[in-house]
GROMACS .gro file of N, CA and C in nm:
model
  447
    1MET      N    1  -1.763  -0.619  -1.205
    1MET     CA    2  -1.639  -0.623  -1.128
    1MET      C    3  -1.669  -0.570  -0.988
    2ASN      N    4  -1.623  -0.645  -0.887
    2ASN     CA    5  -1.652  -0.600  -0.751
    2ASN      C    6  -1.568  -0.478  -0.715
    3GLY      N    7  -1.610  -0.409  -0.610
    3GLY     CA    8  -1.546  -0.284  -0.571
    3GLY      C    9  -1.399  -0.299  -0.536
    4SER      N   10  -1.364  -0.402  -0.461
    4SER     CA   11  -1.224  -0.422  -0.421
    4SER      C   12  -1.134  -0.442  -0.542
    5LYS      N   13  -1.180  -0.520  -0.637
    5LYS     CA   14  -1.100  -0.545  -0.758
    5LYS      C   15  -1.085  -0.417  -0.840
    6ARG      N   16  -1.191  -0.340  -0.849
    6ARG     CA   17  -1.188  -0.214  -0.925
    6ARG      C   18  -1.088  -0.117  -0.864
    7ILE      N   19  -1.090  -0.107  -0.732
    7ILE     CA   20  -0.997  -0.016  -0.666
    7ILE      C   21  -0.854  -0.069  -0.675
    8MET      N   22  -0.839  -0.201  -0.662
    8MET     CA   23  -0.704  -0.259  -0.676
    8MET      C   24  -0.652  -0.238  -0.818
    9ASP      N   25  -0.740  -0.237  -0.916
    9ASP     CA   26  -0.696  -0.207  -1.053
    9ASP      C   27  -0.632  -0.068  -1.061
   10ARG      N   28  -0.686   0.025  -0.986
   10ARG     CA   29  -0.626   0.159  -0.981
   10ARG      C   30  -0.488   0.156  -0.917
   11ALA      N   31  -0.474   0.076  -0.813
   11ALA     CA   32  -0.343   0.060  -0.748
   11ALA      C   33  -0.244  -0.006  -0.844
   12LEU      N   34  -0.291  -0.102  -0.922
   12LEU     CA   35  -0.205  -0.167  -1.022
   12LEU      C   36  -0.161  -0.068  -1.129
   13THR      N   37  -0.249   0.024  -1.166
   13THR     CA   38  -0.212   0.130  -1.262
   13THR      C   39  -0.102   0.217  -1.203
   14GLU      N   40  -0.113   0.250  -1.075
   14GLU     CA   41  -0.007   0.327  -1.007
   14GLU      C   42   0.124   0.248  -1.004
   15ALA      N   43   0.115   0.117  -0.983
   15ALA     CA   44   0.235   0.033  -0.981
   15ALA      C   45   0.303   0.033  -1.118
   16ARG      N   46   0.223   0.020  -1.223
   16ARG     CA   47   0.281   0.022  -1.360
   16ARG      C   48   0.347   0.157  -1.389
   17ALA      N   49   0.286   0.264  -1.345
   17ALA     CA   50   0.345   0.397  -1.365
   17ALA      C   51   0.475   0.409  -1.288
   18ALA      N   52   0.482   0.352  -1.168
   18ALA     CA   53   0.606   0.353  -1.091
   18ALA      C   54   0.715   0.277  -1.167
   19ALA      N   55   0.681   0.162  -1.223
   19ALA     CA   56   0.777   0.083  -1.300
   19ALA      C   57   0.829   0.164  -1.419
   20ALA      N   58   0.741   0.235  -1.486
   20ALA     CA   59   0.780   0.317  -1.601
   20ALA      C   60   0.877   0.428  -1.561
   21ARG      N   61   0.871   0.471  -1.434
   21ARG     CA   62   0.964   0.572  -1.382
   21ARG      C   63   1.094   0.509  -1.330
   22GLY      N   64   1.103   0.376  -1.337
   22GLY     CA   65   1.220   0.306  -1.285
   22GLY      C   66   1.214   0.277  -1.137
   23GLU      N   67   1.096   0.292  -1.080
   23GLU     CA   68   1.075   0.265  -0.938
   23GLU      C   69   1.024   0.122  -0.919
   24VAL      N   70   1.048   0.065  -0.802
   24VAL     CA   71   0.988  -0.064  -0.771
   24VAL      C   72   0.837  -0.047  -0.784
   25PRO      N   73   0.773  -0.133  -0.864
   25PRO     CA   74   0.631  -0.112  -0.898
   25PRO      C   75   0.533  -0.149  -0.787
   26VAL      N   76   0.509  -0.053  -0.702
   26VAL     CA   77   0.408  -0.068  -0.597
   26VAL      C   78   0.315   0.051  -0.609
   27GLY      N   79   0.185   0.024  -0.601
   27GLY     CA   80   0.085   0.130  -0.607
   27GLY      C   81  -0.011   0.120  -0.490
   28ALA      N   82  -0.063   0.235  -0.447
   28ALA     CA   83  -0.155   0.240  -0.334
   28ALA      C   84  -0.268   0.338  -0.361
   29VAL      N   85  -0.385   0.305  -0.308
   29VAL     CA   86  -0.505   0.388  -0.321
   29VAL      C   87  -0.575   0.391  -0.186
   30ILE      N   88  -0.620   0.509  -0.145
   30ILE     CA   89  -0.696   0.522  -0.021
   30ILE      C   90  -0.838   0.564  -0.055
   31VAL      N   91  -0.933   0.495   0.007
   31VAL     CA   92  -1.075   0.516  -0.017
   31VAL      C   93  -1.143   0.554   0.114
   32LEU      N   94  -1.229   0.654   0.108
   32LEU     CA   95  -1.310   0.695   0.223
   32LEU      C   96  -1.453   0.715   0.175
   33ASP      N   97  -1.546   0.652   0.241
   33ASP     CA   98  -1.689   0.662   0.205
   33ASP      C   99  -1.711   0.629   0.057
   34GLY      N  100  -1.641   0.528   0.007
   34GLY     CA  101  -1.659   0.483  -0.130
   34GLY      C  102  -1.591   0.568  -0.236
   35GLU      N  103  -1.519   0.671  -0.194
   35GLU     CA  104  -1.455   0.763  -0.289
   35GLU      C  105  -1.303   0.757  -0.273
   36VAL      N  106  -1.234   0.751  -0.386
   36VAL     CA  107  -1.087   0.755  -0.383
   36VAL      C  108  -1.044   0.895  -0.341
   37ILE      N  109  -0.967   0.903  -0.234
   37ILE     CA  110  -0.919   1.033  -0.187
   37ILE      C  111  -0.769   1.052  -0.208
   38ALA      N  112  -0.699   0.943  -0.239
   38ALA     CA  113  -0.555   0.954  -0.263
   38ALA      C  114  -0.505   0.831  -0.337
   39SER      N  115  -0.402   0.851  -0.419
   39SER     CA  116  -0.337   0.738  -0.486
   39SER      C  117  -0.193   0.777  -0.514
   40ALA      N  118  -0.107   0.676  -0.514
   40ALA     CA  119   0.035   0.702  -0.536
   40ALA      C  120   0.107   0.575  -0.575
   41GLY      N  121   0.222   0.594  -0.635
   41GLY     CA  122   0.314   0.484  -0.663
   41GLY      C  123   0.446   0.518  -0.599
   42ASN      N  124   0.532   0.419  -0.586
   42ASN     CA  125   0.664   0.443  -0.526
   42ASN      C  126   0.737   0.556  -0.598
   43ARG      N  127   0.808   0.639  -0.522
   43ARG     CA  128   0.889   0.749  -0.577
   43ARG      C  129   1.019   0.766  -0.499
   44THR      N  130   1.072   0.656  -0.445
   44THR     CA  131   1.193   0.666  -0.362
   44THR      C  132   1.313   0.717  -0.441
   45ARG      N  133   1.330   0.670  -0.563
   45ARG     CA  134   1.445   0.714  -0.645
   45ARG      C  135   1.425   0.857  -0.694
   46GLU      N  136   1.306   0.884  -0.745
   46GLU     CA  137   1.277   1.017  -0.798
   46GLU      C  138   1.296   1.126  -0.693
   47LEU      N  139   1.251   1.099  -0.571
   47LEU     CA  140   1.256   1.199  -0.465
   47LEU      C  141   1.380   1.185  -0.376
   48ASN      N  142   1.463   1.082  -0.404
   48ASN     CA  143   1.578   1.054  -0.317
   48ASN      C  144   1.534   1.048  -0.171
   49ASP      N  145   1.429   0.970  -0.149
   49ASP     CA  146   1.366   0.963  -0.017
   49ASP      C  147   1.325   0.818   0.010
   50VAL      N  148   1.395   0.753   0.102
   50VAL     CA  149   1.365   0.613   0.131
   50VAL      C  150   1.225   0.593   0.188
   51THR      N  151   1.163   0.700   0.238
   51THR     CA  152   1.028   0.688   0.293
   51THR      C  153   0.919   0.711   0.188
   52ALA      N  154   0.955   0.737   0.064
   52ALA     CA  155   0.856   0.769  -0.039
   52ALA      C  156   0.795   0.642  -0.101
   53HIS      N  157   0.752   0.551  -0.013
   53HIS     CA  158   0.680   0.433  -0.058
   53HIS      C  159   0.538   0.474  -0.096
   54ALA      N  160   0.474   0.396  -0.181
   54ALA     CA  161   0.340   0.428  -0.228
   54ALA      C  162   0.242   0.452  -0.112
   55GLU      N  163   0.248   0.366  -0.011
   55GLU     CA  164   0.156   0.378   0.102
   55GLU      C  165   0.176   0.510   0.175
   56ILE      N  166   0.301   0.545   0.201
   56ILE     CA  167   0.332   0.668   0.275
   56ILE      C  168   0.286   0.790   0.195
   57LEU      N  169   0.315   0.790   0.066
   57LEU     CA  170   0.274   0.903  -0.018
   57LEU      C  171   0.121   0.917  -0.023
   58ALA      N  172   0.052   0.804  -0.032
   58ALA     CA  173  -0.095   0.809  -0.034
   58ALA      C  174  -0.149   0.858   0.101
   59ILE      N  175  -0.089   0.813   0.210
   59ILE     CA  176  -0.131   0.859   0.343
   59ILE      C  177  -0.107   1.009   0.355
   60ARG      N  178   0.007   1.057   0.309
   60ARG     CA  179   0.035   1.201   0.314
   60ARG      C  180  -0.069   1.280   0.236
   61GLU      N  181  -0.101   1.233   0.115
   61GLU     CA  182  -0.199   1.303   0.031
   61GLU      C  183  -0.336   1.304   0.097
   62ALA      N  184  -0.380   1.188   0.148
   62ALA     CA  185  -0.512   1.180   0.211
   62ALA      C  186  -0.518   1.267   0.336
   63SER      N  187  -0.413   1.264   0.416
   63SER     CA  188  -0.408   1.346   0.538
   63SER      C  189  -0.414   1.494   0.505
   64SER      N  190  -0.346   1.533   0.399
   64SER     CA  191  -0.348   1.672   0.356
   64SER      C  192  -0.489   1.713   0.311
   65LYS      N  193  -0.553   1.627   0.232
   65LYS     CA  194  -0.688   1.658   0.185
   65LYS      C  195  -0.788   1.669   0.299
   66LEU      N  196  -0.772   1.583   0.399
   66LEU     CA  197  -0.867   1.582   0.511
   66LEU      C  198  -0.825   1.674   0.625
   67ALA      N  199  -0.705   1.731   0.613
   67ALA     CA  200  -0.649   1.816   0.720
   67ALA      C  201  -0.650   1.743   0.854
   68SER      N  202  -0.606   1.616   0.849
   68SER     CA  203  -0.601   1.534   0.970
   68SER      C  204  -0.495   1.425   0.953
   69GLU      N  205  -0.423   1.397   1.062
   69GLU     CA  206  -0.327   1.288   1.056
   69GLU      C  207  -0.395   1.153   1.075
   70ARG      N  208  -0.520   1.152   1.115
   70ARG     CA  209  -0.596   1.029   1.135
   70ARG      C  210  -0.687   1.005   1.015
   71LEU      N  211  -0.681   0.884   0.964
   71LEU     CA  212  -0.763   0.846   0.848
   71LEU      C  213  -0.864   0.740   0.891
   72ILE      N  214  -0.931   0.770   1.001
   72ILE     CA  215  -1.030   0.677   1.056
   72ILE      C  216  -1.139   0.653   0.952
   73ASP      N  217  -1.179   0.529   0.937
   73ASP     CA  218  -1.281   0.484   0.841
   73ASP      C  219  -1.231   0.480   0.697
   74ALA      N  220  -1.103   0.506   0.675
   74ALA     CA  221  -1.047   0.497   0.540
   74ALA      C  222  -0.990   0.356   0.519
   75ASP      N  223  -0.990   0.314   0.393
   75ASP     CA  224  -0.936   0.184   0.354
   75ASP      C  225  -0.819   0.206   0.258
   76LEU      N  226  -0.715   0.125   0.274
   76LEU     CA  227  -0.596   0.134   0.189
   76LEU      C  228  -0.584   0.008   0.106
   77TYR      N  229  -0.566   0.027  -0.024
   77TYR     CA  230  -0.541  -0.083  -0.118
   77TYR      C  231  -0.399  -0.066  -0.169
   78VAL      N  232  -0.318  -0.171  -0.158
   78VAL     CA  233  -0.179  -0.164  -0.204
   78VAL      C  234  -0.144  -0.295  -0.274
   79THR      N  235  -0.062  -0.285  -0.376
   79THR     CA  236  -0.033  -0.401  -0.460
   79THR      C  237   0.061  -0.502  -0.396
   80LEU      N  238   0.138  -0.460  -0.296
   80LEU     CA  239   0.234  -0.548  -0.229
   80LEU      C  240   0.217  -0.535  -0.079
   81GLU      N  241   0.234  -0.646  -0.009
   81GLU     CA  242   0.229  -0.645   0.138
   81GLU      C  243   0.319  -0.533   0.191
   82PRO      N  244   0.266  -0.446   0.274
   82PRO     CA  245   0.346  -0.335   0.325
   82PRO      C  246   0.466  -0.381   0.410
   83CYS      N  247   0.574  -0.304   0.401
   83CYS     CA  248   0.692  -0.327   0.484
   83CYS      C  249   0.660  -0.281   0.626
   84ALA      N  250   0.753  -0.303   0.717
   84ALA     CA  251   0.731  -0.263   0.857
   84ALA      C  252   0.708  -0.113   0.871
   85MET      N  253   0.785  -0.032   0.795
   85MET     CA  254   0.767   0.114   0.802
   85MET      C  255   0.625   0.153   0.762
   86CYS      N  256   0.579   0.098   0.651
   86CYS     CA  257   0.446   0.132   0.602
   86CYS      C  258   0.337   0.075   0.693
   87ALA      N  259   0.359  -0.046   0.746
   87ALA     CA  260   0.263  -0.105   0.841
   87ALA      C  261   0.247  -0.013   0.962
   88ALA      N  262   0.358   0.042   1.010
   88ALA     CA  263   0.351   0.135   1.124
   88ALA      C  264   0.274   0.261   1.086
   89ALA      N  265   0.302   0.317   0.969
   89ALA     CA  266   0.231   0.439   0.926
   89ALA      C  267   0.082   0.413   0.913
   90ILE      N  268   0.046   0.297   0.860
   90ILE     CA  269  -0.095   0.259   0.846
   90ILE      C  270  -0.161   0.253   0.984
   91SER      N  271  -0.091   0.195   1.080
   91SER     CA  272  -0.141   0.188   1.217
   91SER      C  273  -0.156   0.326   1.278
   92PHE      N  274  -0.052   0.409   1.266
   92PHE     CA  275  -0.056   0.542   1.326
   92PHE      C  276  -0.164   0.629   1.262
   93ALA      N  277  -0.192   0.608   1.135
   93ALA     CA  278  -0.298   0.684   1.066
   93ALA      C  279  -0.437   0.631   1.100
   94ARG      N  280  -0.442   0.519   1.168
   94ARG     CA  281  -0.568   0.456   1.209
   94ARG      C  282  -0.654   0.413   1.089
   95ILE      N  283  -0.588   0.365   0.986
   95ILE     CA  284  -0.660   0.315   0.868
   95ILE      C  285  -0.746   0.196   0.911
   96ARG      N  286  -0.868   0.193   0.863
   96ARG     CA  287  -0.964   0.091   0.905
   96ARG      C  288  -0.933  -0.046   0.848
   97ARG      N  289  -0.913  -0.051   0.715
   97ARG     CA  290  -0.889  -0.179   0.648
   97ARG      C  291  -0.772  -0.168   0.552
   98LEU      N  292  -0.693  -0.274   0.547
   98LEU     CA  293  -0.581  -0.285   0.454
   98LEU      C  294  -0.610  -0.402   0.361
   99TYR      N  295  -0.607  -0.373   0.231
   99TYR     CA  296  -0.621  -0.475   0.129
   99TYR      C  297  -0.489  -0.477   0.051
  100TYR      N  298  -0.427  -0.593   0.039
  100TYR     CA  299  -0.305  -0.597  -0.042
  100TYR      C  300  -0.306  -0.715  -0.137
  101GLY      N  301  -0.225  -0.700  -0.243
  101GLY     CA  302  -0.218  -0.801  -0.347
  101GLY      C  303  -0.117  -0.910  -0.318
  102ALA      N  304   0.006  -0.891  -0.362
  102ALA     CA  305   0.111  -0.993  -0.351
  102ALA      C  306   0.172  -0.994  -0.212
  103GLU      N  307   0.205  -1.113  -0.166
  103GLU     CA  308   0.279  -1.127  -0.041
  103GLU      C  309   0.425  -1.089  -0.064
  104ASP      N  310   0.489  -1.043   0.043
  104ASP     CA  311   0.631  -1.011   0.038
  104ASP      C  312   0.701  -1.088   0.150
  105GLU      N  313   0.743  -1.210   0.117
  105GLU     CA  314   0.804  -1.297   0.218
  105GLU      C  315   0.933  -1.239   0.274
  106LYS      N  316   1.004  -1.164   0.193
  106LYS     CA  317   1.133  -1.109   0.236
  106LYS      C  318   1.119  -0.975   0.309
  107GLY      N  319   1.037  -0.884   0.257
  107GLY     CA  320   1.031  -0.750   0.313
  107GLY      C  321   0.899  -0.712   0.376
  108GLY      N  322   0.802  -0.801   0.375
  108GLY     CA  323   0.671  -0.770   0.431
  108GLY      C  324   0.675  -0.753   0.582
  109GLY      N  325   0.586  -0.671   0.632
  109GLY     CA  326   0.580  -0.647   0.775
  109GLY      C  327   0.443  -0.672   0.834
  110VAL      N  328   0.353  -0.729   0.753
  110VAL     CA  329   0.216  -0.753   0.799
  110VAL      C  330   0.197  -0.902   0.830
  111ASP      N  331   0.209  -0.986   0.730
  111ASP     CA  332   0.193  -1.130   0.746
  111ASP      C  333   0.326  -1.204   0.743
  112HIS      N  334   0.433  -1.132   0.720
  112HIS     CA  335   0.568  -1.187   0.718
  112HIS      C  336   0.658  -1.099   0.805
  113GLY      N  337   0.782  -1.138   0.821
  113GLY     CA  338   0.877  -1.056   0.897
  113GLY      C  339   0.828  -1.027   1.037
  114GLY      N  340   0.831  -0.899   1.073
  114GLY     CA  341   0.797  -0.858   1.209
  114GLY      C  342   0.650  -0.867   1.246
  115ARG      N  343   0.564  -0.886   1.148
  115ARG     CA  344   0.419  -0.895   1.174
  115ARG      C  345   0.374  -0.786   1.271
  116PHE      N  346   0.389  -0.665   1.224
  116PHE     CA  347   0.368  -0.545   1.306
  116PHE      C  348   0.237  -0.546   1.385
  117TYR      N  349   0.128  -0.584   1.321
  117TYR     CA  350  -0.003  -0.575   1.385
  117TYR      C  351  -0.023  -0.681   1.493
  118ALA      N  352   0.059  -0.784   1.495
  118ALA     CA  353   0.049  -0.888   1.597
  118ALA      C  354   0.130  -0.855   1.722
  119GLN      N  355   0.205  -0.746   1.718
  119GLN     CA  356   0.289  -0.708   1.832
  119GLN      C  357   0.206  -0.645   1.944
  120PRO      N  358   0.239  -0.677   2.068
  120PRO     CA  359   0.162  -0.618   2.180
  120PRO      C  360   0.177  -0.465   2.190
  121THR      N  361   0.279  -0.410   2.127
  121THR     CA  362   0.299  -0.265   2.131
  121THR      C  363   0.222  -0.191   2.021
  122CYS      N  364   0.154  -0.264   1.936
  122CYS     CA  365   0.076  -0.203   1.828
  122CYS      C  366  -0.054  -0.148   1.886
  123HIS      N  367  -0.075  -0.018   1.870
  123HIS     CA  368  -0.194   0.047   1.927
  123HIS      C  369  -0.319   0.030   1.841
  124HIS      N  370  -0.300   0.018   1.710
  124HIS     CA  371  -0.415   0.002   1.620
  124HIS      C  372  -0.376  -0.095   1.509
  125ALA      N  373  -0.457  -0.195   1.490
  125ALA     CA  374  -0.437  -0.289   1.380
  125ALA      C  375  -0.558  -0.283   1.287
  126PRO      N  376  -0.535  -0.256   1.159
  126PRO     CA  377  -0.647  -0.256   1.065
  126PRO      C  378  -0.694  -0.398   1.037
  127GLU      N  379  -0.813  -0.411   0.986
  127GLU     CA  380  -0.853  -0.541   0.932
  127GLU      C  381  -0.766  -0.562   0.809
  128VAL      N  382  -0.714  -0.683   0.790
  128VAL     CA  383  -0.623  -0.710   0.678
  128VAL      C  384  -0.683  -0.816   0.588
  129TYR      N  385  -0.683  -0.785   0.457
  129TYR     CA  386  -0.730  -0.878   0.355
  129TYR      C  387  -0.622  -0.889   0.249
  130SER      N  388  -0.571  -1.008   0.228
  130SER     CA  389  -0.462  -1.027   0.132
  130SER      C  390  -0.510  -1.103   0.009
  131GLY      N  391  -0.426  -1.101  -0.093
  131GLY     CA  392  -0.453  -1.179  -0.213
  131GLY      C  393  -0.545  -1.112  -0.315
  132ILE      N  394  -0.572  -0.981  -0.301
  132ILE     CA  395  -0.656  -0.910  -0.397
  132ILE      C  396  -0.571  -0.884  -0.522
  133ALA      N  397  -0.611  -0.943  -0.635
  133ALA     CA  398  -0.536  -0.932  -0.761
  133ALA      C  399  -0.390  -0.974  -0.743
  134GLU      N  400  -0.370  -1.074  -0.661
  134GLU     CA  401  -0.236  -1.119  -0.623
  134GLU      C  402  -0.149  -1.159  -0.742
  135GLN      N  403  -0.204  -1.237  -0.834
  135GLN     CA  404  -0.124  -1.284  -0.948
  135GLN      C  405  -0.079  -1.169  -1.037
  136GLU      N  406  -0.167  -1.075  -1.062
  136GLU     CA  407  -0.133  -0.960  -1.145
  136GLU      C  408  -0.028  -0.872  -1.077
  137ALA      N  409  -0.045  -0.849  -0.948
  137ALA     CA  410   0.051  -0.768  -0.873
  137ALA      C  411   0.189  -0.835  -0.871
  138ALA      N  412   0.190  -0.965  -0.849
  138ALA     CA  413   0.316  -1.040  -0.848
  138ALA      C  414   0.383  -1.039  -0.985
  139ALA      N  415   0.303  -1.051  -1.090
  139ALA     CA  416   0.358  -1.052  -1.227
  139ALA      C  417   0.425  -0.918  -1.260
  140ILE      N  418   0.365  -0.808  -1.219
  140ILE     CA  419   0.425  -0.675  -1.244
  140ILE      C  420   0.562  -0.667  -1.177
  141LEU      N  421   0.570  -0.715  -1.053
  141LEU     CA  422   0.698  -0.713  -0.981
  141LEU      C  423   0.800  -0.805  -1.047
  142LYS      N  424   0.759  -0.927  -1.082
  142LYS     CA  425   0.851  -1.022  -1.145
  142LYS      C  426   0.905  -0.968  -1.277
  143ASP      N  427   0.817  -0.913  -1.358
  143ASP     CA  428   0.860  -0.856  -1.487
  143ASP      C  429   0.958  -0.740  -1.466
  144PHE      N  430   0.930  -0.657  -1.369
  144PHE     CA  431   1.017  -0.542  -1.341
  144PHE      C  432   1.158  -0.590  -1.305
  145PHE      N  433   1.167  -0.685  -1.213
  145PHE     CA  434   1.299  -0.731  -1.169
  145PHE      C  435   1.368  -0.816  -1.273
  146ALA      N  436   1.291  -0.891  -1.354
  146ALA     CA  437   1.352  -0.970  -1.462
  146ALA      C  438   1.417  -0.878  -1.564
  147ASN      N  439   1.355  -0.765  -1.594
  147ASN     CA  440   1.411  -0.668  -1.689
  147ASN      C  441   1.532  -0.594  -1.633
  148ARG      N  442   1.547  -0.596  -1.501
  148ARG     CA  443   1.661  -0.528  -1.438
  148ARG      C  444   1.786  -0.617  -1.437
  149ARG      N  445   1.767  -0.748  -1.452
  149ARG     CA  446   1.881  -0.841  -1.443
  149ARG      C  447   1.949  -0.857  -1.575
   0.00000   0.00000   0.00000
């Protein structure tokens, strides 16, 4: 199994755990120098915090561990295309590469919607790679919302 798929599997595990908590199933993992330094799943309902998206929580954890708001040379793996808020946080943290699974045509902010990194006001744009474990990530989301209806 290649490295990207292995790390995305960890993000998928975080997404499943988020679903089990009743959260929208999104998981994120941050890697630096080949080592996982942070992982999280959505906790917006649990924490009553609209900013508690998986990406934001993982960035907070990694920044705390490194004692730095900049995560230069770090890579972020997330199961769903980040929203505009998370895309901005990824940019401000100076994350090197973003890998994501499922596209989010409605709420995405990277390849859909506002396309944050394509804006002239964006100071840092990570390299973006989409479609990593896309079908599995999409299936977790579809199952979650189907069970809610």
